[in-house]
Coordinates of C-alpha atoms and ligand atoms in Angstrom, one line a residue:
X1 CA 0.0 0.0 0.0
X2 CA 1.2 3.5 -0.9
X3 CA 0.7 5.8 1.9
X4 CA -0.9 9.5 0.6
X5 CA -0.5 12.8 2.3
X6 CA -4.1 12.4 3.9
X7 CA -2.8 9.4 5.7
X8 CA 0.1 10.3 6.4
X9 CA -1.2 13.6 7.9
X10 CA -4.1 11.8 9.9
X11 CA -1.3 10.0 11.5
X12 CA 0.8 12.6 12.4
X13 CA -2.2 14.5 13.7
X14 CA -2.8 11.5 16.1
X15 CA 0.8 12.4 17.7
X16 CA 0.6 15.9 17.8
X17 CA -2.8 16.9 18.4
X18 CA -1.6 19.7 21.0
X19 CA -2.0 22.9 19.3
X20 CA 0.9 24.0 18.3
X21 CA 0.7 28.0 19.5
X22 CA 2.2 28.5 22.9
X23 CA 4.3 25.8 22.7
X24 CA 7.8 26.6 22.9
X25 CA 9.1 28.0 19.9
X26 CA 11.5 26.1 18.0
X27 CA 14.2 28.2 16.9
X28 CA 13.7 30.2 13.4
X29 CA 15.2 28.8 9.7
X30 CA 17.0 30.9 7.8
X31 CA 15.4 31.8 4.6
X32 CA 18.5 33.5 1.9
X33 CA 17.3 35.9 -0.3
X34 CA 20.4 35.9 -3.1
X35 CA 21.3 35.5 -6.7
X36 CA 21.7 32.4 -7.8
X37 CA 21.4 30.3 -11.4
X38 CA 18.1 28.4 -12.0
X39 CA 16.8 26.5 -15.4
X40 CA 13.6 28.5 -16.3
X41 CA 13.7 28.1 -20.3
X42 CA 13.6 24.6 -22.0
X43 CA 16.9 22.6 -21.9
X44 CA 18.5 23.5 -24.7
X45 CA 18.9 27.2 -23.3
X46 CA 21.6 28.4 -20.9
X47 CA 20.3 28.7 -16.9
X48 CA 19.1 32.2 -16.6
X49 CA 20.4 34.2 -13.2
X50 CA 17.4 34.9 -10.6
X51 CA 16.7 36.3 -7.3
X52 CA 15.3 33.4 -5.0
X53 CA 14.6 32.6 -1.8
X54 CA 17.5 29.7 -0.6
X55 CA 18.5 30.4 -4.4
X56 CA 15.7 28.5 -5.6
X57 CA 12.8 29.6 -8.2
X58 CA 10.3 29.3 -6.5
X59 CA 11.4 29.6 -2.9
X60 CA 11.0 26.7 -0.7
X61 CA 7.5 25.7 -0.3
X62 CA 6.8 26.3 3.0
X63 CA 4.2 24.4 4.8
X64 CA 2.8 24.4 8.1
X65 CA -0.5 23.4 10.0
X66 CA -3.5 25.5 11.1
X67 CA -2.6 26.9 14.5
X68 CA 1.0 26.3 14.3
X69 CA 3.3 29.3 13.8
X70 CA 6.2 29.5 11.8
X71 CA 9.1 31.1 12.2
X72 CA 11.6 32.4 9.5
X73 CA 14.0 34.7 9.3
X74 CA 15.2 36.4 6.2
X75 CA 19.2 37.1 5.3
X76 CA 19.5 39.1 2.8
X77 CA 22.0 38.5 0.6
X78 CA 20.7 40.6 -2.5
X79 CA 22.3 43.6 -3.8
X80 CA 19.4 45.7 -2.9
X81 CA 17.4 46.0 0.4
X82 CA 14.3 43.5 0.6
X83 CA 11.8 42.2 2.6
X84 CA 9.1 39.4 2.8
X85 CA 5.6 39.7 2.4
X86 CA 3.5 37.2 3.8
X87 CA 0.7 37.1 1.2
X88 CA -3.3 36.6 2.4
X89 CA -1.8 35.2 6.0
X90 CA -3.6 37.5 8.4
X91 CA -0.4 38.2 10.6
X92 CA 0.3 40.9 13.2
X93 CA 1.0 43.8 11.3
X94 CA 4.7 44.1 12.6
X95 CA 5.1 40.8 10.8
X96 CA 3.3 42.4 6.9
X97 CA 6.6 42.9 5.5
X98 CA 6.0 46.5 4.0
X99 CA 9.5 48.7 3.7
X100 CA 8.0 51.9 4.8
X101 CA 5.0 51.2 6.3
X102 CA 5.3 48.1 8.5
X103 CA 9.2 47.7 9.3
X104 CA 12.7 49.0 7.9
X105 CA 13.8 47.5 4.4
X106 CA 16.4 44.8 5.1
X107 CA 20.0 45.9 4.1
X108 CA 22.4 43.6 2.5
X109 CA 23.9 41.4 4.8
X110 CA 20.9 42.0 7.2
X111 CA 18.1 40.0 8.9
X112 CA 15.0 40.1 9.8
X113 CA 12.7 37.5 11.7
X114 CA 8.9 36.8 11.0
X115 CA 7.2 34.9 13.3
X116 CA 3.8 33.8 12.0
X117 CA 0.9 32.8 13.6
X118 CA -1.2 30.8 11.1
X119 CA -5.1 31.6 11.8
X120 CA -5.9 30.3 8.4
X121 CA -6.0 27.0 6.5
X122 CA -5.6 27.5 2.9
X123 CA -2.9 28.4 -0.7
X124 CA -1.0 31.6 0.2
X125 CA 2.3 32.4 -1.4
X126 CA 4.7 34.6 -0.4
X127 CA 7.5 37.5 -2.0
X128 CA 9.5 40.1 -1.5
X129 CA 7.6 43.7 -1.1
X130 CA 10.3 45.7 -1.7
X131 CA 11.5 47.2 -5.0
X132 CA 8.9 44.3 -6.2
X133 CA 8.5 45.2 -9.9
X134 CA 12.3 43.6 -9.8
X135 CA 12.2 41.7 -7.3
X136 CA 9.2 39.5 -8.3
X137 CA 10.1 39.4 -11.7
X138 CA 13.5 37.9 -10.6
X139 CA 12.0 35.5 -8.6
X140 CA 11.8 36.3 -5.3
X141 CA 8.1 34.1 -4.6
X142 CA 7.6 30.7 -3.4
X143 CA 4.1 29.0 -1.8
X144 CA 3.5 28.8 1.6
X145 CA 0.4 26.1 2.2
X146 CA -1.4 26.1 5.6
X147 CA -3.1 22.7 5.9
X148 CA -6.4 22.2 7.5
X149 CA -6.8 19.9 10.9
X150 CA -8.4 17.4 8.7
X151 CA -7.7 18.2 4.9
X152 CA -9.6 16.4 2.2
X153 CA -8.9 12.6 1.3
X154 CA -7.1 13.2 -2.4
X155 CA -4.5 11.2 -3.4
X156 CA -1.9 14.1 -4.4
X157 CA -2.0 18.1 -3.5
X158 CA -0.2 19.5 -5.8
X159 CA 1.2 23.3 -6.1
X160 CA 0.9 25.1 -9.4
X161 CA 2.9 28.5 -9.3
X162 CA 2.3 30.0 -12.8
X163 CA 4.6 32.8 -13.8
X164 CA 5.5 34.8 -16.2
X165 CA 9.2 35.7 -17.8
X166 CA 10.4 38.5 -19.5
X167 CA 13.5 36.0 -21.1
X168 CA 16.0 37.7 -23.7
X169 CA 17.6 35.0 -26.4
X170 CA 20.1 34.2 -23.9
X171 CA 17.7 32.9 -21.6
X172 CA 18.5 36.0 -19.2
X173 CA 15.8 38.1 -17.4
X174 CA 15.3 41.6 -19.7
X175 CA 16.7 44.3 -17.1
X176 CA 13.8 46.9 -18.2
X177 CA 11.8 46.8 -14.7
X178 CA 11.8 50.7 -15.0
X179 CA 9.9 50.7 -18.5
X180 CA 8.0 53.7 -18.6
X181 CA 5.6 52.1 -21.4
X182 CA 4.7 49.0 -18.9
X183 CA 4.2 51.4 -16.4
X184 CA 1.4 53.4 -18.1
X185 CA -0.3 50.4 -19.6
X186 CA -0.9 47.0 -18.3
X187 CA 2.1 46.3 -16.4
X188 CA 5.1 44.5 -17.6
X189 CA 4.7 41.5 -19.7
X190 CA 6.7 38.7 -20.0
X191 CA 7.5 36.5 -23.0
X192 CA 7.8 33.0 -21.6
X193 CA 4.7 32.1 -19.4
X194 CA 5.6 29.3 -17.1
X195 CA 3.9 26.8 -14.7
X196 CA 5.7 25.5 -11.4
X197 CA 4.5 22.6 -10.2
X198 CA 5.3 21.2 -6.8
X199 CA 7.1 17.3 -6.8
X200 CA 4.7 14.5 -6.9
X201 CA 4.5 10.6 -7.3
X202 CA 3.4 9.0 -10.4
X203 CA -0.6 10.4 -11.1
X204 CA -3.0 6.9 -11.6
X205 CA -6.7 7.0 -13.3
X206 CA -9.4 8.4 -11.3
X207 CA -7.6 9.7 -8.6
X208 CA -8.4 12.8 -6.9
X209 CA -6.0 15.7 -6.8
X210 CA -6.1 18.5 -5.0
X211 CA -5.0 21.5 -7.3
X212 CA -3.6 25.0 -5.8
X213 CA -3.3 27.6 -8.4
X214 CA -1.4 31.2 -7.8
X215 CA -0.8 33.1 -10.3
X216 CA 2.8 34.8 -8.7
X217 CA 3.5 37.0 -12.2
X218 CA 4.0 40.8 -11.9
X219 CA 1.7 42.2 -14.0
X220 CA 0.1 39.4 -16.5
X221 CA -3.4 38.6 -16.1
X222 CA -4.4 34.7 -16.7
X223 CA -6.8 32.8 -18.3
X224 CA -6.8 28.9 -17.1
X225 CA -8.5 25.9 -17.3
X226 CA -8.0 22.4 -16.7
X227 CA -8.5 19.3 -19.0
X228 CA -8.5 15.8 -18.4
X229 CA -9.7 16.1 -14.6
X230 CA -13.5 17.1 -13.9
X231 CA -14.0 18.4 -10.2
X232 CA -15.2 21.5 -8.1
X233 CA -13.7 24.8 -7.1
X234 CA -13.4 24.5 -2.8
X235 CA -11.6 28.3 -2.2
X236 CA -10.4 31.7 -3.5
X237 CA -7.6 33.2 -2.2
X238 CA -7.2 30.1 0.6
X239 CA -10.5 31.0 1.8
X240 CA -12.8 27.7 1.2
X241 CA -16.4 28.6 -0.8
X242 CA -19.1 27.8 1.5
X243 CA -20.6 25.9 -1.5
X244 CA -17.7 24.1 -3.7
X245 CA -18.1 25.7 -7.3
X246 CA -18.4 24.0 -10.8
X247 CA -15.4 25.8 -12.8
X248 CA -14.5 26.2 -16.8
X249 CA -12.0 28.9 -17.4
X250 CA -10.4 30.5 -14.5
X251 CA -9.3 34.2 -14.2
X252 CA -6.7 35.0 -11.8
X253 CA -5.2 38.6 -11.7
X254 CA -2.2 38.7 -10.3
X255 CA -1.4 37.5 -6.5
X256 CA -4.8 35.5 -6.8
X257 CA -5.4 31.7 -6.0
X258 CA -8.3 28.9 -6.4
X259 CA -8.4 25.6 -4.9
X260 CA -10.0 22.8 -7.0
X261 CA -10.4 19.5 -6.3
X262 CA -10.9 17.0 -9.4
X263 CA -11.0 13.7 -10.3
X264 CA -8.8 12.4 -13.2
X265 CA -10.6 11.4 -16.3
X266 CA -7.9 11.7 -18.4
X267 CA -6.8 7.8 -19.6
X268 CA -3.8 6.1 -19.5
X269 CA -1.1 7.7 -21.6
X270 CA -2.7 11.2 -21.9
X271 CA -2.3 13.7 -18.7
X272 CA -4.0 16.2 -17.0
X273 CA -3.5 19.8 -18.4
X274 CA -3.5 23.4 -17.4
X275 CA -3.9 25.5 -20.2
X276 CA -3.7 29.0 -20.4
X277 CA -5.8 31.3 -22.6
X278 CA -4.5 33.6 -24.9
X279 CA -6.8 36.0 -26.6
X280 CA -7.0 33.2 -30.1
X281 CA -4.7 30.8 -28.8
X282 CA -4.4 28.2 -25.7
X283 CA -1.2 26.9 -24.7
X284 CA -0.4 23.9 -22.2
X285 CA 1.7 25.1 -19.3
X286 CA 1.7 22.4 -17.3
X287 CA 1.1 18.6 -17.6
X288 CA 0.6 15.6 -15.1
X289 CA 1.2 12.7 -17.1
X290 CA -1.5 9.7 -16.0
X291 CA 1.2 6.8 -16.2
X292 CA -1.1 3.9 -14.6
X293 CA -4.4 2.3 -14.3
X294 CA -5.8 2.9 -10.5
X295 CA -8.4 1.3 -8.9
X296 CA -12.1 2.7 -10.1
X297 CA -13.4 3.1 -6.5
X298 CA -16.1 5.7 -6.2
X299 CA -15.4 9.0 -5.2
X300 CA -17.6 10.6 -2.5
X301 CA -19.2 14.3 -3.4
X302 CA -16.5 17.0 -3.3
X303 CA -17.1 18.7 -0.1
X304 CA -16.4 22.6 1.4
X305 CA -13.8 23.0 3.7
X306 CA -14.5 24.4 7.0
X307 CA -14.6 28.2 7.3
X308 CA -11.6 29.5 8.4
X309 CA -12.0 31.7 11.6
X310 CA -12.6 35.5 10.2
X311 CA -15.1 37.8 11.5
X312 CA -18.3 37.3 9.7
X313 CA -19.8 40.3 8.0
X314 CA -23.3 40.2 8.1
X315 CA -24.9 43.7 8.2
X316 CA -22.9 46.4 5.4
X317 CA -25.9 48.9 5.3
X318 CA -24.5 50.9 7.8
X319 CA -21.0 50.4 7.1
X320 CA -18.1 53.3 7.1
X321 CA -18.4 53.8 3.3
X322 CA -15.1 54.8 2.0
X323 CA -14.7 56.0 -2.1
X324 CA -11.7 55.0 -4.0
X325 CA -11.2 56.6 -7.4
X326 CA -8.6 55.1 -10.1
X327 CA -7.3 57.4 -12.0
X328 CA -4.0 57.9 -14.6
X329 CA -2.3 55.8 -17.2
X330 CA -1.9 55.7 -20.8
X331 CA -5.3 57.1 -22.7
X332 CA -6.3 57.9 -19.1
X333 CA -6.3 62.2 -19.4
X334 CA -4.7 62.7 -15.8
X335 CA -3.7 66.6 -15.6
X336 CA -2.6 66.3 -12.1
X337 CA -2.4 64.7 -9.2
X338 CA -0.5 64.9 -5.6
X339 CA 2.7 63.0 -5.0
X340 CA 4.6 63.9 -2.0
X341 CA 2.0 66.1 -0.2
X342 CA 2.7 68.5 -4.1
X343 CA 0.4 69.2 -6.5
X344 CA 2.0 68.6 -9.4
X345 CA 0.9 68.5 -13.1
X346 CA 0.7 65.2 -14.8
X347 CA 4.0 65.5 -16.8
X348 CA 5.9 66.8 -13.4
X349 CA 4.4 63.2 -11.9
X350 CA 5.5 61.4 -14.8
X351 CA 9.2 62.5 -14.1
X352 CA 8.7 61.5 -11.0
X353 CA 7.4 57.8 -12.2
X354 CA 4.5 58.1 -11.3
X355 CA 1.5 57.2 -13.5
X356 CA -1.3 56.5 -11.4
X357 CA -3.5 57.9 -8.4
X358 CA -5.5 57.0 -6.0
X359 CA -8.3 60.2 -4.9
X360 CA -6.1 62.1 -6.7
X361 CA -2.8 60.5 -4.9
X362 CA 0.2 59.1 -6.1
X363 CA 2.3 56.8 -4.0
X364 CA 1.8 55.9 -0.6
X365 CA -0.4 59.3 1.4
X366 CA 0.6 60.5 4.4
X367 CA -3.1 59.9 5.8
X368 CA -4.4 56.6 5.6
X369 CA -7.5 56.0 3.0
X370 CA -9.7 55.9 6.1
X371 CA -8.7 55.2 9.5
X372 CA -11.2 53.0 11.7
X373 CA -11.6 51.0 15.0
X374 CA -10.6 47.5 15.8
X375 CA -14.3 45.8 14.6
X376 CA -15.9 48.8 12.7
X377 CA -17.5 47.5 9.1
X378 CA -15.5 49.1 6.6
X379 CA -16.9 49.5 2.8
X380 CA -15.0 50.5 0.1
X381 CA -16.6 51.5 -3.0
X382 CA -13.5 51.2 -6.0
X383 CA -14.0 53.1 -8.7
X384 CA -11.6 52.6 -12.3
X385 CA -11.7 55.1 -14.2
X386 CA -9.0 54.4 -16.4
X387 CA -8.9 51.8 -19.2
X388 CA -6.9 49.5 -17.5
X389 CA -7.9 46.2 -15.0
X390 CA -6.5 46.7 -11.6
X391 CA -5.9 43.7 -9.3
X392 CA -6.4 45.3 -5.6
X393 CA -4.8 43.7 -2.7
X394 CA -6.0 44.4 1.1
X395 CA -3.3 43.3 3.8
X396 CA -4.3 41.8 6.6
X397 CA -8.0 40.9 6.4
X398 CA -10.1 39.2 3.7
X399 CA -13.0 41.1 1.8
X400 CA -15.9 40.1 0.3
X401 CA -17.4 42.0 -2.8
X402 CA -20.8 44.0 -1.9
X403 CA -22.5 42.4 -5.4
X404 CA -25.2 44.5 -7.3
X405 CA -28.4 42.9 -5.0
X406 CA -26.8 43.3 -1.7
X407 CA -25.8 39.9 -0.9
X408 CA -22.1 39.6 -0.4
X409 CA -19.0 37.4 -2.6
X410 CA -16.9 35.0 -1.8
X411 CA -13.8 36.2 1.1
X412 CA -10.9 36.8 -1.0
X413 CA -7.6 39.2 -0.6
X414 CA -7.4 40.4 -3.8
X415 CA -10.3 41.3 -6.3
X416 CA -9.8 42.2 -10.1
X417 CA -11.5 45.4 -10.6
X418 CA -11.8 45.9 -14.8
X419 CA -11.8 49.2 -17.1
X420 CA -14.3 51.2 -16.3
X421 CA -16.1 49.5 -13.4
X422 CA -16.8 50.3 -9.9
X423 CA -17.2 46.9 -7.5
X424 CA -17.5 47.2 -3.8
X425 CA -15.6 45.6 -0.8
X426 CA -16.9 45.2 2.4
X427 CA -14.8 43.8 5.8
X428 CA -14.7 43.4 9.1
X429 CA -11.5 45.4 10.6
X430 CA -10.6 43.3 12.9
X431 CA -6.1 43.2 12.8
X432 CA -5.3 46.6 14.3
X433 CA -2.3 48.0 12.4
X434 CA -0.9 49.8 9.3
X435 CA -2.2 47.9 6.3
X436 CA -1.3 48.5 2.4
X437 CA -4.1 48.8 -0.3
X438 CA -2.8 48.4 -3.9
X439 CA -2.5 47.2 -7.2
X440 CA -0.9 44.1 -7.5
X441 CA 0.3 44.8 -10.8
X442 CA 3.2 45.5 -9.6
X443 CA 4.3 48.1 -12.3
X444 CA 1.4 50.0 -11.6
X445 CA 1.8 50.0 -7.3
X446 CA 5.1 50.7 -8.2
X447 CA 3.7 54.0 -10.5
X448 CA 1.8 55.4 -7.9
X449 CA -1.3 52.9 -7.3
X450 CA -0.9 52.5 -3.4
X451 CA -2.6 53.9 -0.2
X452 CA -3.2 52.2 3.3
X453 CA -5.9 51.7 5.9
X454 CA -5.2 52.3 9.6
X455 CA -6.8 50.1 12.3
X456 CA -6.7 51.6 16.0
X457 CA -7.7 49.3 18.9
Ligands
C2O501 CU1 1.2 40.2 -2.6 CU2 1.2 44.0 -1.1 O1 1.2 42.1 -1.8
CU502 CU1 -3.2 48.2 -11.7

């Protein structure tokens, strides 16, 4: 008998069912941020130079239980100052990771520890916040999976990171993170889309797999779906759907996640696919070759997850209704805009690099977007007017969209706001703290698409 990962973690939990917080803490790994050579492009290219964590693209795929709290702590051995961003864990704010907002950029040669309470089952990733239009695009990412007390019974769980390269003909990373041109329109692009995907024993007919998707690119938006494996869609952003989901194409924006689990209907010989969808094309990015028969026992209905523990919204009539107005970019008409606590006219913010505003803002505002109590109900109404999708990403607490009739999204941490359209957030504020609000296209938070949210107890 082959042992899977849901017995083998049903039989740890049996040893260690002690929760893990309180206990005494173990002492912290290193985690290296540094250059290092990794094989990105297909073989018959030379290994192209990246950024990674422990020198590896992605970065160690960190893994804990629910309740347990890991401890890391980052040496920086990067010509530039970094640090780590802990993405959709709902950490003390101390811990976030933001240069500038939530702790001092890491110098070369410098460390930092994160100690990190996990609250949350569920697919979060993490990367370096800092100078992260490079950063990210050298690699600097890697996933970091909570698992739940009991997870569901598949047979494999398996990690798909899908990136996005901007490769010259050497294989080397193009060193254009400044482009003006990205900047003002959708971010930068790569030319070599990639999927990660974690290590995993042989895949058999019919099994069940338990698929965690994260798009980790800059900029790129992406359009996936799945053949040869028929199943549902159990979270977004590593919060479980109260109801699991049927699924065709996926769209993630950048930083954002799905769950699925599916069955394997693919036969011997063929494999399980992700494909990515191009506007007239579809490419396979990733493939899980089905090398074996298994056995044909019946699968049981996929079911949710349990919730994790976040404060429920329920009421959002009388929420603190905050506006957020996009504005900026290319064919966007900005004449001016505040960078700085200046007025300045558009071209004056272009020299500055900045492309983009936020109520009239560029760049992180001296005063927070709105500044509330520990457990106030905070709505934010986002409006885009520019002609350009924005991918907005709350630290620290999960949202869930206010839809047209009232009744209220799935939680997620990041929401993909298109051209032209105004959606609404709603949230318990619950983690006191500083906490960043921005574009995770990272050209454009790096152009001026950034402002924070200040929780008092
Ligand atoms: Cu994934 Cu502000 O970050
Ligand atoms: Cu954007």
């Amino acid at each position: 008998m082959t042992l899977n990962r849901r017995q083998f973690v049903a039989g740890t939990s049996a040893l260690f069912a002690v929760p893990a917080i309180g206990r005494a803490a173990t002492p912290p790994k290193t985690i290296e941020a540094r250059a290092e050579l990794a094989r990105i492009a297909p073989d018959s290219y030379p290994e192209t130079e990246i950024w990674g964590y422990d020198g590896g693209v992605p970065g160690p795929e960190i893994r804990a239980r629910q309740g347990e709290t890991v401890r890391r702590t980052l040496l920086n051995s990067l010509p530039q100052p970094t640090a780590i961003h802990w993405h959709g864990l709902r950490v003390p704010n101390n811990m976030d990771g933001v240069p500038g907002l939530t702790q001092e950029a890491v110098q070369k040669g410098d460390k930092f520890q994160y100690d990190l309470p996990l609250k949350d089952a569920g697919t979060f990733w993490y990367h370096s916040h800092n100078q992260s239009t490079e950063q990210v695009a050298r690699g600097l990412y890697g996933a970091f999976i909570v698992d739940e007390t009991n997870p569901p019974d598949t047979d494999h769980d398996i990690t798909v990171l899908l990136d996005d390269w901007r490769l010259g003909q050497d294989a080397q990373i193009v060193d254009d993170f400044g482009s003006m041109h990205d900047w003002t329109h959708a971010g930068r692009m790569g030319n070599y889309v990639h999927a990660h995907v974690s290590p995993m024993t042989e895949v058999l007919t019919n099994q069940r797999l338990r698929l965690r998707l994260v798009n980790v690119a800059t900029d790129r938006i992406m359009y996936v779906s799945v053949r040869g494996a028929n199943g549902k869609l159990i979270a977004y952003d590593g919060m479980p759907v109260t109801q699991p989901e049927d699924f065709e194409t996926l769209v993630f924006g950048p930083a954002q996640r799905v769950d699925l689990v599916v069955d394997v209907t693919a036969d011997v010989g063929e494999a399980v696919q992700i494909i990515l969808h191009e506007r007239v094309e579809a490419f396979v990015i990733a493939e899980l070759p089905v090398s074996r028969r298994g056995t044909t026992v019946a699968r049981g209905a996929i079911e949710a997850l349990p919730p994790n523990p976040v404060s429920v919204l329920k009421d959002v009539s009388d929420a603190l209704t905050v506006p957020l107005v996009m504005e900026g970019g290319a064919m966007g008409g900005l004449r001016q805009g505040s960078y700085k606590g200046q007025i300045m006219s558009s071209d004056e913010l272009v020299r500055e690099g900045q492309i983009w505003t936020f109520n009239g803002i560029a760049g992180l505002p001296e005063n927070p977007l709105a500044s509330v109590s520990r457990g106030d109900v905070v709505r934010i109404q986002i409006k885009n007017d520019t002609v350009f999708p924005h991918a907005m990403h709350l630290h620290g607490t999960h949202f869930q969209e206010v839809l047209a009739d009232g009744s209220l999204g799935p939680l997620r941490d990041t929401i993909l706001v298109d051209r032209v359209e105004t959606r609404e957030i709603a949230f318990v504020a619950d983690n006191p703290g500083d906490w960043l609000f921005h574009c995770h296209m990272l050209s454009h938070q790096a152009a001026g698409m950034k402002t924070w949210l200040s929780v008092v107890l």
